mmCIF file of C-alpha atoms in Angstrom:
data_model
loop_
_atom_site.group_PDB
_atom_site.id
_atom_site.type_symbol
_atom_site.label_atom_id
_atom_site.label_comp_id
_atom_site.label_asym_id
_atom_site.label_seq_id
_atom_site.Cartn_x
_atom_site.Cartn_y
_atom_site.Cartn_z
ATOM 1 C CA UNK A 85 0.000 0.000 0.000
ATOM 2 C CA UNK A 86 1.210 3.492 -0.822
ATOM 3 C CA UNK A 87 2.622 5.540 2.036
ATOM 4 C CA UNK A 88 0.305 8.421 2.892
ATOM 5 C CA UNK A 89 2.544 11.294 3.961
ATOM 6 C CA UNK A 90 1.973 14.813 5.217
ATOM 7 C CA UNK A 91 4.920 16.204 3.265
ATOM 8 C CA UNK A 92 4.170 18.897 0.737
ATOM 9 C CA UNK A 93 6.103 19.144 -2.489
ATOM 10 C CA UNK A 94 6.010 21.351 -5.532
ATOM 11 C CA UNK A 95 2.525 21.329 -7.075
ATOM 12 C CA UNK A 96 1.886 19.895 -10.505
ATOM 13 C CA UNK A 97 -0.524 22.680 -11.324
ATOM 14 C CA UNK A 98 1.613 25.304 -13.062
ATOM 15 C CA UNK A 99 -0.675 28.309 -12.621
ATOM 16 C CA UNK A 100 -0.910 28.047 -8.838
ATOM 17 C CA UNK A 101 2.254 28.858 -6.813
ATOM 18 C CA UNK A 102 2.532 28.078 -3.148
ATOM 19 C CA UNK A 103 1.653 30.845 -0.733
ATOM 20 C CA UNK A 104 4.346 32.939 0.921
ATOM 21 C CA UNK A 105 4.722 31.897 4.530
ATOM 22 C CA UNK A 106 5.839 35.443 5.363
ATOM 23 C CA UNK A 107 2.585 37.100 4.413
ATOM 24 C CA UNK A 108 0.641 38.717 7.247
ATOM 25 C CA UNK A 109 -2.594 37.083 8.343
ATOM 26 C CA UNK A 110 -5.606 38.721 6.729
ATOM 27 C CA UNK A 111 -8.566 38.808 9.073
ATOM 28 C CA UNK A 112 -10.893 40.970 7.011
ATOM 29 C CA UNK A 113 -12.341 42.450 10.162
ATOM 30 C CA UNK A 114 -13.831 39.096 11.221
ATOM 31 C CA UNK A 115 -14.442 38.975 14.982
ATOM 32 C CA UNK A 116 -12.464 36.480 17.006
ATOM 33 C CA UNK A 117 -14.120 33.176 17.776
ATOM 34 C CA UNK A 118 -13.579 31.149 20.948
ATOM 35 C CA UNK A 119 -14.387 27.450 20.690
ATOM 36 C CA UNK A 120 -18.051 28.064 21.336
ATOM 37 C CA UNK A 121 -19.044 29.065 17.817
ATOM 38 C CA UNK A 122 -22.220 27.424 16.514
ATOM 39 C CA UNK A 123 -21.290 23.817 15.893
ATOM 40 C CA UNK A 124 -24.278 21.599 16.475
ATOM 41 C CA UNK A 125 -24.625 22.146 20.184
ATOM 42 C CA UNK A 126 -22.480 21.466 23.225
ATOM 43 C CA UNK A 127 -22.197 17.961 24.601
ATOM 44 C CA UNK A 128 -20.422 16.238 27.455
ATOM 45 C CA UNK A 129 -16.803 17.318 27.845
ATOM 46 C CA UNK A 130 -17.208 20.040 25.241
ATOM 47 C CA UNK A 131 -17.636 17.570 22.379
ATOM 48 C CA UNK A 132 -20.321 18.573 19.935
ATOM 49 C CA UNK A 133 -23.674 16.848 19.829
ATOM 50 C CA UNK A 134 -24.320 16.813 16.105
ATOM 51 C CA UNK A 135 -27.877 15.501 16.285
ATOM 52 C CA UNK A 136 -29.458 13.509 13.511
ATOM 53 C CA UNK A 137 -30.440 16.243 11.073
ATOM 54 C CA UNK A 138 -29.737 16.193 7.353
ATOM 55 C CA UNK A 139 -26.242 17.119 6.203
ATOM 56 C CA UNK A 140 -26.182 19.842 3.588
ATOM 57 C CA UNK A 141 -23.993 22.424 1.908
ATOM 58 C CA UNK A 142 -25.381 25.955 1.913
ATOM 59 C CA UNK A 143 -23.069 28.464 0.288
ATOM 60 C CA UNK A 144 -19.815 28.394 2.232
ATOM 61 C CA UNK A 145 -21.360 26.548 5.184
ATOM 62 C CA UNK A 146 -21.554 22.850 5.973
ATOM 63 C CA UNK A 147 -24.790 22.328 7.868
ATOM 64 C CA UNK A 148 -26.286 19.570 9.981
ATOM 65 C CA UNK A 149 -29.984 19.926 10.644
ATOM 66 C CA UNK A 150 -29.895 23.357 9.026
ATOM 67 C CA UNK A 151 -27.235 24.666 11.415
ATOM 68 C CA UNK A 152 -23.733 25.650 10.315
ATOM 69 C CA UNK A 153 -21.075 23.486 11.957
ATOM 70 C CA UNK A 154 -17.491 24.157 12.938
ATOM 71 C CA UNK A 155 -15.096 21.291 12.249
ATOM 72 C CA UNK A 156 -12.890 20.882 15.316
ATOM 73 C CA UNK A 157 -10.905 18.014 13.987
ATOM 74 C CA UNK A 158 -7.804 15.865 13.839
ATOM 75 C CA UNK A 159 -6.310 13.628 11.172
ATOM 76 C CA UNK A 160 -6.545 10.099 12.601
ATOM 77 C CA UNK A 161 -4.216 7.395 11.285
ATOM 78 C CA UNK A 162 -3.420 5.283 14.368
ATOM 79 C CA UNK A 163 -0.502 3.159 13.205
ATOM 80 C CA UNK A 164 1.087 1.458 16.226
ATOM 81 C CA UNK A 165 4.750 0.735 16.941
ATOM 82 C CA UNK A 166 6.255 -1.738 14.508
ATOM 83 C CA UNK A 167 3.258 -1.489 12.172
ATOM 84 C CA UNK A 168 2.882 0.099 8.748
ATOM 85 C CA UNK A 169 0.176 1.996 6.924
ATOM 86 C CA UNK A 170 -2.706 1.279 6.449
ATOM 87 C CA UNK A 171 -3.769 1.020 10.116
ATOM 88 C CA UNK A 172 -6.344 -1.782 9.568
ATOM 89 C CA UNK A 173 -6.619 -3.400 13.020
ATOM 90 C CA UNK A 174 -5.014 -0.406 14.738
ATOM 91 C CA UNK A 175 -8.287 1.532 14.499
ATOM 92 C CA UNK A 176 -9.937 -0.999 16.798
ATOM 93 C CA UNK A 177 -6.860 -1.349 19.003
ATOM 94 C CA UNK A 178 -6.629 2.384 19.744
ATOM 95 C CA UNK A 179 -10.290 3.399 19.446
ATOM 96 C CA UNK A 180 -11.264 3.398 23.123
ATOM 97 C CA UNK A 181 -8.211 5.316 24.312
ATOM 98 C CA UNK A 182 -8.106 7.749 21.401
ATOM 99 C CA UNK A 183 -11.808 8.531 21.359
ATOM 100 C CA UNK A 184 -11.861 9.242 25.092
ATOM 101 C CA UNK A 185 -8.962 11.695 24.750
ATOM 102 C CA UNK A 186 -10.516 13.320 21.674
ATOM 103 C CA UNK A 187 -13.835 13.781 23.416
ATOM 104 C CA UNK A 188 -12.163 15.359 26.431
ATOM 105 C CA UNK A 189 -10.453 17.866 24.122
ATOM 106 C CA UNK A 190 -13.657 18.870 22.326
ATOM 107 C CA UNK A 191 -12.748 17.171 19.049
ATOM 108 C CA UNK A 192 -15.878 16.661 16.950
ATOM 109 C CA UNK A 193 -14.524 15.204 13.697
ATOM 110 C CA UNK A 194 -11.726 12.944 12.452
ATOM 111 C CA UNK A 195 -10.330 12.797 8.924
ATOM 112 C CA UNK A 196 -8.990 9.452 7.754
ATOM 113 C CA UNK A 197 -6.442 8.426 5.123
ATOM 114 C CA UNK A 198 -7.877 4.935 4.792
ATOM 115 C CA UNK A 199 -11.459 3.663 4.901
ATOM 116 C CA UNK A 200 -12.729 2.443 8.263
ATOM 117 C CA UNK A 201 -14.989 -0.503 7.476
ATOM 118 C CA UNK A 202 -15.114 -1.684 11.099
ATOM 119 C CA UNK A 203 -18.555 -0.497 12.180
ATOM 120 C CA UNK A 204 -17.728 -1.175 15.825
ATOM 121 C CA UNK A 205 -15.148 1.630 15.618
ATOM 122 C CA UNK A 206 -17.644 3.878 13.829
ATOM 123 C CA UNK A 207 -20.264 3.131 16.487
ATOM 124 C CA UNK A 208 -17.835 4.263 19.191
ATOM 125 C CA UNK A 209 -17.062 7.497 17.351
ATOM 126 C CA UNK A 210 -20.758 8.213 16.913
ATOM 127 C CA UNK A 211 -21.480 7.522 20.575
ATOM 128 C CA UNK A 212 -18.826 10.107 21.494
ATOM 129 C CA UNK A 213 -20.282 12.744 19.164
ATOM 130 C CA UNK A 214 -17.392 12.495 16.681
ATOM 131 C CA UNK A 215 -18.155 12.453 12.957
ATOM 132 C CA UNK A 216 -15.901 11.129 10.186
ATOM 133 C CA UNK A 217 -14.579 12.724 7.020
ATOM 134 C CA UNK A 218 -14.076 9.320 5.446
ATOM 135 C CA UNK A 219 -11.432 8.707 2.821
ATOM 136 C CA UNK A 220 -12.855 6.349 0.230
ATOM 137 C CA UNK A 221 -10.238 6.795 -2.510
ATOM 138 C CA UNK A 222 -6.593 7.862 -2.119
ATOM 139 C CA UNK A 223 -4.504 5.407 -4.151
ATOM 140 C CA UNK A 224 -4.722 5.649 -7.915
ATOM 141 C CA UNK A 225 -3.709 2.009 -8.286
ATOM 142 C CA UNK A 226 -7.117 0.972 -6.945
ATOM 143 C CA UNK A 227 -10.032 0.627 -9.365
ATOM 144 C CA UNK A 228 -12.406 3.584 -9.367
ATOM 145 C CA UNK A 229 -15.178 1.209 -8.288
ATOM 146 C CA UNK A 230 -13.481 0.743 -4.910
ATOM 147 C CA UNK A 231 -14.874 4.076 -3.704
ATOM 148 C CA UNK A 232 -18.430 3.100 -4.647
ATOM 149 C CA UNK A 233 -18.032 -0.162 -2.730
ATOM 150 C CA UNK A 234 -17.043 1.743 0.414
ATOM 151 C CA UNK A 235 -19.853 4.260 0.049
ATOM 152 C CA UNK A 236 -22.465 1.555 -0.469
ATOM 153 C CA UNK A 237 -21.287 -0.227 2.679
ATOM 154 C CA UNK A 238 -21.125 2.871 4.910
ATOM 155 C CA UNK A 239 -23.602 5.464 3.633
ATOM 156 C CA UNK A 240 -26.245 4.666 6.255
ATOM 157 C CA UNK A 241 -23.904 4.833 9.233
ATOM 158 C CA UNK A 242 -24.651 7.912 11.373
ATOM 159 C CA UNK A 243 -20.966 8.666 11.995
ATOM 160 C CA UNK A 244 -20.330 9.716 8.389
ATOM 161 C CA UNK A 245 -20.119 13.468 7.771
ATOM 162 C CA UNK A 246 -18.717 13.447 4.237
ATOM 163 C CA UNK A 247 -16.680 11.399 1.786
ATOM 164 C CA UNK A 248 -13.100 12.381 0.962
ATOM 165 C CA UNK A 249 -11.249 11.772 -2.323
ATOM 166 C CA UNK A 250 -7.483 11.999 -2.707
ATOM 167 C CA UNK A 251 -4.869 13.524 -0.455
ATOM 168 C CA UNK A 252 -2.639 16.219 -1.970
ATOM 169 C CA UNK A 253 -3.270 14.510 -5.285
ATOM 170 C CA UNK A 254 -1.925 17.535 -7.161
ATOM 171 C CA UNK A 255 1.468 16.745 -5.587
ATOM 172 C CA UNK A 256 1.516 12.956 -5.726
ATOM 173 C CA UNK A 257 -0.648 11.877 -8.668
ATOM 174 C CA UNK A 258 -2.871 9.818 -6.360
ATOM 175 C CA UNK A 259 0.295 8.112 -5.065
ATOM 176 C CA UNK A 260 0.558 6.415 -8.441
ATOM 177 C CA UNK A 261 2.361 9.046 -10.560
ATOM 178 C CA UNK A 262 -0.747 9.970 -12.511
ATOM 179 C CA UNK A 263 -0.644 13.303 -14.286
ATOM 180 C CA UNK A 264 -2.562 16.216 -12.852
ATOM 181 C CA UNK A 265 -5.246 15.943 -15.540
ATOM 182 C CA UNK A 266 -5.526 12.164 -15.202
ATOM 183 C CA UNK A 267 -5.835 12.459 -11.422
ATOM 184 C CA UNK A 268 -8.574 15.054 -11.797
ATOM 185 C CA UNK A 269 -10.407 12.931 -14.362
ATOM 186 C CA UNK A 270 -10.282 9.892 -12.046
ATOM 187 C CA UNK A 271 -11.662 11.873 -9.119
ATOM 188 C CA UNK A 272 -14.397 13.401 -11.273
ATOM 189 C CA UNK A 273 -15.411 9.910 -12.379
ATOM 190 C CA UNK A 274 -15.533 8.708 -8.774
ATOM 191 C CA UNK A 275 -17.408 11.768 -7.497
ATOM 192 C CA UNK A 276 -20.097 11.358 -10.159
ATOM 193 C CA UNK A 277 -20.506 7.691 -9.238
ATOM 194 C CA UNK A 278 -20.851 8.542 -5.546
ATOM 195 C CA UNK A 279 -23.475 11.199 -6.332
ATOM 196 C CA UNK A 280 -25.542 8.504 -8.033
ATOM 197 C CA UNK A 281 -25.299 6.280 -4.951
ATOM 198 C CA UNK A 282 -25.663 8.725 -2.087
ATOM 199 C CA UNK A 283 -27.402 12.093 -1.926
ATOM 200 C CA UNK A 284 -27.088 12.444 1.857
ATOM 201 C CA UNK A 285 -23.394 13.214 2.264
ATOM 202 C CA UNK A 286 -21.201 15.888 0.638
ATOM 203 C CA UNK A 287 -18.080 14.928 -1.283
ATOM 204 C CA UNK A 288 -14.766 16.578 -0.428
ATOM 205 C CA UNK A 289 -11.397 16.452 -2.111
ATOM 206 C CA UNK A 290 -8.139 17.216 -0.308
ATOM 207 C CA UNK A 291 -5.727 19.421 -2.221
ATOM 208 C CA UNK A 292 -2.181 20.537 -1.517
ATOM 209 C CA UNK A 293 -2.317 24.300 -0.888
ATOM 210 C CA UNK A 294 -4.897 26.468 -2.734
ATOM 211 C CA UNK A 295 -6.247 25.324 -6.127
ATOM 212 C CA UNK A 296 -6.838 27.605 -9.065
ATOM 213 C CA UNK A 297 -10.341 28.694 -10.025
ATOM 214 C CA UNK A 298 -9.992 26.648 -13.201
ATOM 215 C CA UNK A 299 -9.396 23.492 -11.156
ATOM 216 C CA UNK A 300 -12.344 24.184 -8.862
ATOM 217 C CA UNK A 301 -14.624 24.852 -11.835
ATOM 218 C CA UNK A 302 -13.442 21.664 -13.537
ATOM 219 C CA UNK A 303 -14.644 19.541 -10.580
ATOM 220 C CA UNK A 304 -18.374 20.375 -10.257
ATOM 221 C CA UNK A 305 -19.276 17.301 -8.184
ATOM 222 C CA UNK A 306 -16.860 18.286 -5.413
ATOM 223 C CA UNK A 307 -18.975 19.956 -2.732
ATOM 224 C CA UNK A 308 -16.254 20.819 -0.199
ATOM 225 C CA UNK A 309 -12.543 21.558 -0.599
ATOM 226 C CA UNK A 310 -10.009 20.480 2.004
ATOM 227 C CA UNK A 311 -6.680 22.312 1.792
ATOM 228 C CA UNK A 312 -3.404 20.964 3.228
ATOM 229 C CA UNK A 313 -1.332 24.016 4.158
ATOM 230 C CA UNK A 314 2.039 24.375 5.882
ATOM 231 C CA UNK A 315 3.103 28.029 5.888
ATOM 232 C CA UNK A 316 4.806 28.324 9.244
ATOM 233 C CA UNK A 317 2.961 30.203 11.981
ATOM 234 C CA UNK A 318 0.193 31.698 9.791
ATOM 235 C CA UNK A 319 -1.968 30.777 6.815
ATOM 236 C CA UNK A 320 -1.112 34.110 5.237
ATOM 237 C CA UNK A 321 -3.440 35.099 2.399
ATOM 238 C CA UNK A 322 -5.202 31.718 2.080
ATOM 239 C CA UNK A 323 -8.605 32.764 3.442
ATOM 240 C CA UNK A 324 -8.670 36.027 1.535
ATOM 241 C CA UNK A 325 -7.655 34.171 -1.607
ATOM 242 C CA UNK A 326 -10.416 31.568 -1.203
ATOM 243 C CA UNK A 327 -12.985 34.370 -0.988
ATOM 244 C CA UNK A 328 -12.201 35.299 -4.568
ATOM 245 C CA UNK A 329 -11.974 31.736 -5.863
ATOM 246 C CA UNK A 330 -15.142 29.958 -4.821
ATOM 247 C CA UNK A 331 -18.426 30.135 -2.957
ATOM 248 C CA UNK A 332 -18.056 26.494 -1.875
ATOM 249 C CA UNK A 333 -17.128 25.403 1.665
ATOM 250 C CA UNK A 334 -13.472 25.017 2.535
ATOM 251 C CA UNK A 335 -11.699 23.542 5.544
ATOM 252 C CA UNK A 336 -8.014 23.184 6.408
ATOM 253 C CA UNK A 337 -7.488 19.462 5.961
ATOM 254 C CA UNK A 338 -3.902 19.418 7.269
ATOM 255 C CA UNK A 339 -1.980 22.011 9.275
ATOM 256 C CA UNK A 340 0.167 22.247 12.377
ATOM 257 C CA UNK A 341 3.770 21.526 13.370
ATOM 258 C CA UNK A 342 5.847 18.577 14.490
ATOM 259 C CA UNK A 343 7.455 18.356 17.925
ATOM 260 C CA UNK A 344 11.065 17.996 16.751
ATOM 261 C CA UNK A 345 12.980 21.213 16.082
ATOM 262 C CA UNK A 346 15.807 20.749 13.572
ATOM 263 C CA UNK A 347 17.359 24.031 14.718
ATOM 264 C CA UNK A 348 18.201 22.670 18.181
ATOM 265 C CA UNK A 349 18.231 19.804 17.098
ATOM 266 C CA UNK A 350 15.903 18.137 19.540
ATOM 267 C CA UNK A 351 12.485 17.705 21.041
ATOM 268 C CA UNK A 352 10.555 20.989 21.148
ATOM 269 C CA UNK A 353 6.944 20.495 22.256
ATOM 270 C CA UNK A 354 6.572 24.184 23.139
ATOM 271 C CA UNK A 355 7.007 25.330 19.534
ATOM 272 C CA UNK A 356 4.485 22.691 18.459
ATOM 273 C CA UNK A 357 2.059 23.999 21.093
ATOM 274 C CA UNK A 358 2.463 27.581 19.883
ATOM 275 C CA UNK A 359 1.859 26.634 16.249
ATOM 276 C CA UNK A 360 -1.142 24.513 17.195
ATOM 277 C CA UNK A 361 -2.728 27.306 19.208
ATOM 278 C CA UNK A 362 -1.998 30.159 16.806
ATOM 279 C CA UNK A 363 -3.027 28.333 13.651
ATOM 280 C CA UNK A 364 -6.192 26.878 15.188
ATOM 281 C CA UNK A 365 -7.177 30.302 16.504
ATOM 282 C CA UNK A 366 -6.648 31.732 13.016
ATOM 283 C CA UNK A 367 -9.023 29.092 11.632
ATOM 284 C CA UNK A 368 -11.606 30.020 14.266
ATOM 285 C CA UNK A 369 -11.173 33.698 13.435
ATOM 286 C CA UNK A 370 -12.209 32.945 9.863
ATOM 287 C CA UNK A 371 -15.027 30.547 10.725
ATOM 288 C CA UNK A 372 -18.144 30.444 8.595
ATOM 289 C CA UNK A 373 -19.963 30.790 11.925
ATOM 290 C CA UNK A 374 -18.837 34.428 11.901
ATOM 291 C CA UNK A 375 -20.138 37.012 9.451
ATOM 292 C CA UNK A 376 -17.878 37.003 6.425
ATOM 293 C CA UNK A 377 -15.928 33.873 7.394
ATOM 294 C CA UNK A 378 -14.907 31.396 4.686
ATOM 295 C CA UNK A 379 -13.457 28.457 6.653
ATOM 296 C CA UNK A 380 -15.565 25.601 8.018
ATOM 297 C CA UNK A 381 -12.832 24.486 10.415
ATOM 298 C CA UNK A 382 -9.791 22.280 10.385
ATOM 299 C CA UNK A 383 -8.364 18.811 10.958
ATOM 300 C CA UNK A 384 -4.910 19.235 12.444
ATOM 301 C CA UNK A 385 -2.116 16.940 11.380
ATOM 302 C CA UNK A 386 -2.097 14.822 13.362
ATOM 303 C CA UNK A 387 -3.543 12.882 16.273
ATOM 304 C CA UNK A 388 -0.638 10.535 17.142
ATOM 305 C CA UNK A 389 2.974 9.937 16.163
ATOM 306 C CA UNK A 390 3.535 7.418 13.367
ATOM 307 C CA UNK A 391 6.861 5.619 13.710
ATOM 308 C CA UNK A 392 6.582 3.882 10.321
ATOM 309 C CA UNK A 393 7.339 6.898 8.177
ATOM 310 C CA UNK A 394 11.064 7.635 8.232
ATOM 311 C CA UNK A 395 12.868 4.429 9.135
ATOM 312 C CA UNK A 396 12.472 1.445 11.418
ATOM 313 C CA UNK A 397 8.767 1.306 12.390
ATOM 314 C CA UNK A 398 9.766 0.051 15.824
ATOM 315 C CA UNK A 399 11.808 3.148 16.715
ATOM 316 C CA UNK A 400 11.325 6.899 16.769
ATOM 317 C CA UNK A 401 13.329 8.405 13.900
ATOM 318 C CA UNK A 402 13.985 11.948 12.717
ATOM 319 C CA UNK A 403 13.848 13.063 9.113
ATOM 320 C CA UNK A 404 11.651 14.270 6.296
ATOM 321 C CA UNK A 405 11.829 17.092 3.773
ATOM 322 C CA UNK A 406 9.287 19.015 1.721
ATOM 323 C CA UNK A 407 10.141 21.782 -0.755
ATOM 324 C CA UNK A 408 7.798 24.730 -1.036
ATOM 325 C CA UNK A 409 7.045 25.532 2.588
ATOM 326 C CA UNK A 410 7.072 23.921 5.982
ATOM 327 C CA UNK A 411 6.101 23.975 9.639
ATOM 328 C CA UNK A 412 7.069 26.383 12.411
ATOM 329 C CA UNK A 413 9.763 26.931 13.648
ATOM 330 C CA UNK A 414 12.269 25.135 11.393
ATOM 331 C CA UNK A 415 10.468 24.580 8.049
ATOM 332 C CA UNK A 416 11.463 20.916 8.347
ATOM 333 C CA UNK A 417 9.102 17.948 8.239
ATOM 334 C CA UNK A 418 10.125 15.423 10.892
ATOM 335 C CA UNK A 419 7.523 12.887 9.880
ATOM 336 C CA UNK A 420 7.415 10.743 13.013
ATOM 337 C CA UNK A 421 6.857 13.620 15.479
ATOM 338 C CA UNK A 422 3.570 15.217 14.424
ATOM 339 C CA UNK A 423 1.194 13.807 17.039
ATOM 340 C CA UNK A 424 -0.584 15.978 19.582
ATOM 341 C CA UNK A 425 -0.255 12.742 21.546
ATOM 342 C CA UNK A 426 2.777 10.478 21.228
ATOM 343 C CA UNK A 427 2.666 6.881 20.053
ATOM 344 C CA UNK A 428 1.965 5.730 23.637
ATOM 345 C CA UNK A 429 -0.884 8.270 23.936
ATOM 346 C CA UNK A 430 0.896 10.602 26.343
ATOM 347 C CA UNK A 431 -0.514 14.046 25.647
ATOM 348 C CA UNK A 432 1.732 16.883 24.497
ATOM 349 C CA UNK A 433 1.246 20.610 25.158
ATOM 350 C CA UNK A 434 -0.279 20.799 21.653
ATOM 351 C CA UNK A 435 -3.141 18.618 22.895
ATOM 352 C CA UNK A 436 -3.761 21.051 25.737
ATOM 353 C CA UNK A 437 -3.711 23.940 23.237
ATOM 354 C CA UNK A 438 -6.509 22.309 21.255
ATOM 355 C CA UNK A 439 -8.423 21.537 24.431
ATOM 356 C CA UNK A 440 -8.159 25.146 25.585
ATOM 357 C CA UNK A 441 -9.700 26.329 22.322
ATOM 358 C CA UNK A 442 -12.289 23.583 21.795
ATOM 359 C CA UNK A 443 -13.319 22.601 25.314
ATOM 360 C CA UNK A 444 -12.497 25.575 27.540
#
């Protein structure tokens, strides 16, 4: 199976350069939000109670039961020590511990890189008030019909918020070296097939950085755009730019910082905490729950460390590079150090930063 990585590389789309990490944050006069923005109601431990209303897209807003929701999310790919992607049985192995910690922090959504077909895991997420942005197609070596099989099996489960297609596919060619145009054509084919199967859930695609208007317009069956962005300590002009590109909903599908600082070099959880807090607050400042906001929330990268990425999957390694931008404070992707909890589920200061914003 292809390795799903967080690393960003130079985009294949020639008309769309990466954003400048040194640009000032543009707030457009949007009032600051605190973790209590409209999000489906407040549940136990600050986790949202989504209810059972219909899921819809209304302009820039994602709504459940007619109410705009704020995605307070994490990317969840719980690969244990000595294991490799995809997680398969690791979802069940870590579900109880992870879901309890997520709920306590006010997390209301997880984004996956693989499809969770274990309904016991999905039942536990639903019981905790956590919805799923479910990846149903990431690897271009799979037949397009694979996505339809997943949707058919899962479309009636109440944990599903939306379907997700691709991950930074403009960078990686669906992890199968497809051209940009061939990747887009494959995802358009899959999105149209899903629309014919399921009218109850929106379809998202996850893009590296900000797409061009031409790309957005060429993918009419994509309802929601997830953007993976690593620009240091701010998103710069991304929200202002999206305002001029599309009226569709957008969320930040990956963001954050790892806990290893190449400048020391060494462990630096405080810098990770600062990036987590500042970037998440910036997302809240631009929430669609506020007048003029364009962002439906975010899924921070990532929930837990993944030791399989840079070396021996049984040990914690350093390493990882990504041209075109990078995390605070060193612009270096240390791939095995991104968790807001470590591989043993010890919480880091970044976890507390999320909890302070989402479950104050």
